[in-house]
PDB file of C-alpha atoms in Angstrom:
ATOM      1  CA  UNK A  25     123.237-249.663 -22.084  1.00 87.00           C
ATOM      2  CA  UNK A  26     121.332-250.704 -25.219  1.00 96.00           C
ATOM      3  CA  UNK A  27     120.174-248.113 -27.720  1.00 97.00           C
ATOM      4  CA  UNK A  28     118.180-248.239 -30.961  1.00 98.00           C
ATOM      5  CA  UNK A  29     118.447-245.271 -33.325  1.00 97.00           C
ATOM      6  CA  UNK A  30     116.203-244.789 -36.371  1.00 97.00           C
ATOM      7  CA  UNK A  31     116.746-242.671 -39.458  1.00 96.00           C
ATOM      8  CA  UNK A  32     115.203-242.122 -42.880  1.00 96.00           C
ATOM      9  CA  UNK A  33     111.790-240.674 -42.118  1.00 97.00           C
ATOM     10  CA  UNK A  34     110.386-237.734 -44.011  1.00 97.00           C
ATOM     11  CA  UNK A  35     107.640-236.339 -46.209  1.00 98.00           C
ATOM     12  CA  UNK A  36     106.660-238.022 -49.475  1.00 98.00           C
ATOM     13  CA  UNK A  37     103.747-237.924 -51.869  1.00 98.00           C
ATOM     14  CA  UNK A  38     101.309-240.795 -52.151  1.00 98.00           C
ATOM     15  CA  UNK A  39     102.803-243.509 -54.317  1.00 98.00           C
ATOM     16  CA  UNK A  40     106.343-242.613 -53.323  1.00 98.00           C
ATOM     17  CA  UNK A  41     108.946-244.549 -51.379  1.00 98.00           C
ATOM     18  CA  UNK A  42     111.021-244.216 -48.236  1.00 98.00           C
ATOM     19  CA  UNK A  43     113.649-246.395 -46.611  1.00 98.00           C
ATOM     20  CA  UNK A  44     113.974-246.457 -42.830  1.00 98.00           C
ATOM     21  CA  UNK A  45     117.082-247.678 -41.049  1.00 98.00           C
ATOM     22  CA  UNK A  46     117.766-248.660 -37.456  1.00 98.00           C
ATOM     23  CA  UNK A  47     120.972-249.565 -35.661  1.00 98.00           C
ATOM     24  CA  UNK A  48     121.190-251.286 -32.286  1.00 98.00           C
ATOM     25  CA  UNK A  49     124.256-250.657 -30.166  1.00 97.00           C
ATOM     26  CA  UNK A  50     125.537-251.072 -26.639  1.00 97.00           C
ATOM     27  CA  UNK A  51     125.942-254.017 -24.292  1.00 96.00           C
ATOM     28  CA  UNK A  52     124.306-256.597 -26.557  1.00 97.00           C
ATOM     29  CA  UNK A  53     124.812-260.321 -26.093  1.00 96.00           C
ATOM     30  CA  UNK A  54     122.398-261.369 -28.831  1.00 96.00           C
ATOM     31  CA  UNK A  55     119.364-260.161 -30.776  1.00 96.00           C
ATOM     32  CA  UNK A  56     116.472-262.571 -31.314  1.00 96.00           C
ATOM     33  CA  UNK A  57     114.329-260.390 -33.559  1.00 97.00           C
ATOM     34  CA  UNK A  58     114.095-256.900 -34.987  1.00 97.00           C
ATOM     35  CA  UNK A  59     111.289-254.997 -36.598  1.00 98.00           C
ATOM     36  CA  UNK A  60     109.180-251.921 -36.983  1.00 98.00           C
ATOM     37  CA  UNK A  61     105.998-250.621 -35.368  1.00 98.00           C
ATOM     38  CA  UNK A  62     104.096-247.423 -36.025  1.00 98.00           C
ATOM     39  CA  UNK A  63     101.712-245.163 -34.163  1.00 98.00           C
ATOM     40  CA  UNK A  64      99.397-242.579 -35.677  1.00 97.00           C
ATOM     41  CA  UNK A  65      97.841-239.800 -33.563  1.00 92.00           C
ATOM     42  CA  UNK A  66      95.002-241.139 -31.446  1.00 94.00           C
ATOM     43  CA  UNK A  67      95.732-244.755 -32.349  1.00 96.00           C
ATOM     44  CA  UNK A  68      97.528-247.652 -30.712  1.00 97.00           C
ATOM     45  CA  UNK A  69     100.984-248.702 -31.751  1.00 97.00           C
ATOM     46  CA  UNK A  70     100.739-251.444 -34.377  1.00 98.00           C
ATOM     47  CA  UNK A  71     103.024-253.981 -35.982  1.00 98.00           C
ATOM     48  CA  UNK A  72     104.506-253.051 -39.352  1.00 98.00           C
ATOM     49  CA  UNK A  73     107.093-255.779 -39.906  1.00 98.00           C
ATOM     50  CA  UNK A  74     109.334-258.135 -37.941  1.00 98.00           C
ATOM     51  CA  UNK A  75     112.092-260.585 -38.791  1.00 97.00           C
ATOM     52  CA  UNK A  76     113.602-263.309 -36.627  1.00 95.00           C
ATOM     53  CA  UNK A  77     117.134-264.696 -36.779  1.00 91.00           C
ATOM     54  CA  UNK A  78     116.421-267.215 -39.542  1.00 92.00           C
ATOM     55  CA  UNK A  79     114.745-264.701 -41.814  1.00 94.00           C
ATOM     56  CA  UNK A  80     111.088-265.398 -41.078  1.00 96.00           C
ATOM     57  CA  UNK A  81     108.996-262.267 -41.532  1.00 97.00           C
ATOM     58  CA  UNK A  82     105.658-261.043 -40.306  1.00 97.00           C
ATOM     59  CA  UNK A  83     103.615-258.316 -42.025  1.00 98.00           C
ATOM     60  CA  UNK A  84     100.055-257.164 -41.476  1.00 98.00           C
ATOM     61  CA  UNK A  85      97.753-257.144 -44.481  1.00 98.00           C
ATOM     62  CA  UNK A  86      97.831-253.348 -44.571  1.00 97.00           C
ATOM     63  CA  UNK A  87     101.480-253.278 -45.692  1.00 98.00           C
ATOM     64  CA  UNK A  88     102.002-256.718 -47.221  1.00 97.00           C
ATOM     65  CA  UNK A  89     103.325-256.421 -50.756  1.00 97.00           C
ATOM     66  CA  UNK A  90     104.368-252.792 -50.272  1.00 98.00           C
ATOM     67  CA  UNK A  91     106.847-252.891 -47.372  1.00 98.00           C
ATOM     68  CA  UNK A  92     109.930-255.089 -47.098  1.00 98.00           C
ATOM     69  CA  UNK A  93     112.009-255.651 -43.975  1.00 98.00           C
ATOM     70  CA  UNK A  94     115.678-256.609 -44.088  1.00 97.00           C
ATOM     71  CA  UNK A  95     118.326-257.265 -41.433  1.00 96.00           C
ATOM     72  CA  UNK A  96     122.076-257.375 -41.208  1.00 94.00           C
ATOM     73  CA  UNK A  97     122.683-259.614 -38.214  1.00 91.00           C
ATOM     74  CA  UNK A  98     126.419-258.914 -38.107  1.00 92.00           C
ATOM     75  CA  UNK A  99     125.872-255.157 -37.884  1.00 94.00           C
ATOM     76  CA  UNK A 100     122.744-255.275 -35.677  1.00 96.00           C
ATOM     77  CA  UNK A 101     120.765-253.196 -38.159  1.00 97.00           C
ATOM     78  CA  UNK A 102     117.294-253.455 -39.639  1.00 98.00           C
ATOM     79  CA  UNK A 103     115.818-251.566 -42.588  1.00 98.00           C
ATOM     80  CA  UNK A 104     112.293-251.045 -43.848  1.00 98.00           C
ATOM     81  CA  UNK A 105     111.755-250.341 -47.534  1.00 98.00           C
ATOM     82  CA  UNK A 106     108.359-248.703 -47.987  1.00 98.00           C
ATOM     83  CA  UNK A 107     106.929-248.481 -51.504  1.00 98.00           C
ATOM     84  CA  UNK A 108     103.580-247.320 -52.873  1.00 98.00           C
ATOM     85  CA  UNK A 109     103.044-245.231 -49.773  1.00 98.00           C
ATOM     86  CA  UNK A 110      99.539-244.140 -48.853  1.00 98.00           C
ATOM     87  CA  UNK A 111      98.318-241.292 -46.635  1.00 98.00           C
ATOM     88  CA  UNK A 112      97.156-243.983 -44.208  1.00 97.00           C
ATOM     89  CA  UNK A 113     100.826-244.877 -43.653  1.00 98.00           C
ATOM     90  CA  UNK A 114     101.435-241.526 -41.951  1.00 98.00           C
ATOM     91  CA  UNK A 115     102.700-242.231 -38.433  1.00 98.00           C
ATOM     92  CA  UNK A 116     105.699-242.231 -36.161  1.00 98.00           C
ATOM     93  CA  UNK A 117     107.682-245.373 -36.938  1.00 98.00           C
ATOM     94  CA  UNK A 118     109.551-247.094 -34.107  1.00 98.00           C
ATOM     95  CA  UNK A 119     112.379-249.565 -34.386  1.00 98.00           C
ATOM     96  CA  UNK A 120     111.986-252.660 -32.196  1.00 98.00           C
ATOM     97  CA  UNK A 121     114.419-255.309 -31.065  1.00 98.00           C
ATOM     98  CA  UNK A 122     114.197-258.322 -28.759  1.00 97.00           C
ATOM     99  CA  UNK A 123     117.629-258.306 -27.161  1.00 97.00           C
ATOM    100  CA  UNK A 124     119.539-260.249 -24.550  1.00 97.00           C
ATOM    101  CA  UNK A 125     121.875-257.737 -22.900  1.00 96.00           C
ATOM    102  CA  UNK A 126     125.320-258.773 -21.704  1.00 95.00           C
ATOM    103  CA  UNK A 127     124.299-258.004 -18.126  1.00 92.00           C
ATOM    104  CA  UNK A 128     120.982-259.915 -18.165  1.00 90.00           C
ATOM    105  CA  UNK A 129     120.229-263.589 -18.830  1.00 93.00           C
ATOM    106  CA  UNK A 130     116.792-263.023 -20.373  1.00 96.00           C
ATOM    107  CA  UNK A 131     115.314-261.243 -23.373  1.00 97.00           C
ATOM    108  CA  UNK A 132     114.086-257.675 -23.158  1.00 97.00           C
ATOM    109  CA  UNK A 133     112.166-255.458 -25.567  1.00 97.00           C
ATOM    110  CA  UNK A 134     113.907-252.289 -26.740  1.00 97.00           C
ATOM    111  CA  UNK A 135     112.503-249.380 -28.713  1.00 98.00           C
ATOM    112  CA  UNK A 136     113.933-246.547 -30.733  1.00 98.00           C
ATOM    113  CA  UNK A 137     112.911-242.935 -30.300  1.00 97.00           C
ATOM    114  CA  UNK A 138     110.732-242.943 -33.424  1.00 97.00           C
ATOM    115  CA  UNK A 139     110.957-241.268 -36.812  1.00 97.00           C
ATOM    116  CA  UNK A 140     108.117-239.379 -38.495  1.00 98.00           C
ATOM    117  CA  UNK A 141     106.766-240.584 -41.835  1.00 98.00           C
ATOM    118  CA  UNK A 142     104.245-238.299 -43.531  1.00 98.00           C
ATOM    119  CA  UNK A 143     102.541-239.224 -46.802  1.00 98.00           C
ATOM    120  CA  UNK A 144     100.685-236.432 -48.582  1.00 97.00           C
ATOM    121  CA  UNK A 145      97.977-236.793 -51.214  1.00 93.00           C
TER     122      UNK A 145
END
């Protein structure tokens, strides 16, 4: 009964900015980490940004310095501020959360449905 819903995708010109948002809801006992992954056509899904419960972040070199992840632990939300966007950033962006459900004693991975980000030149 856990659901992740993304919003905020769209079309922007190179050099522009977008802010993605994701909200987790349902039978959640706790959330250990939240983040964002992306997948371009013909490519594997790749890490964009993650944050654990004490604020530690992880970014690949491709987005470091341009993207910023933030979380509101009380509201079970995570945002991704994307600045200085490049055409190479074009992909479907997926919200991710490592969640312990109320009905399960372990941690499970959950994914949103994805939101399209397109950067034109």
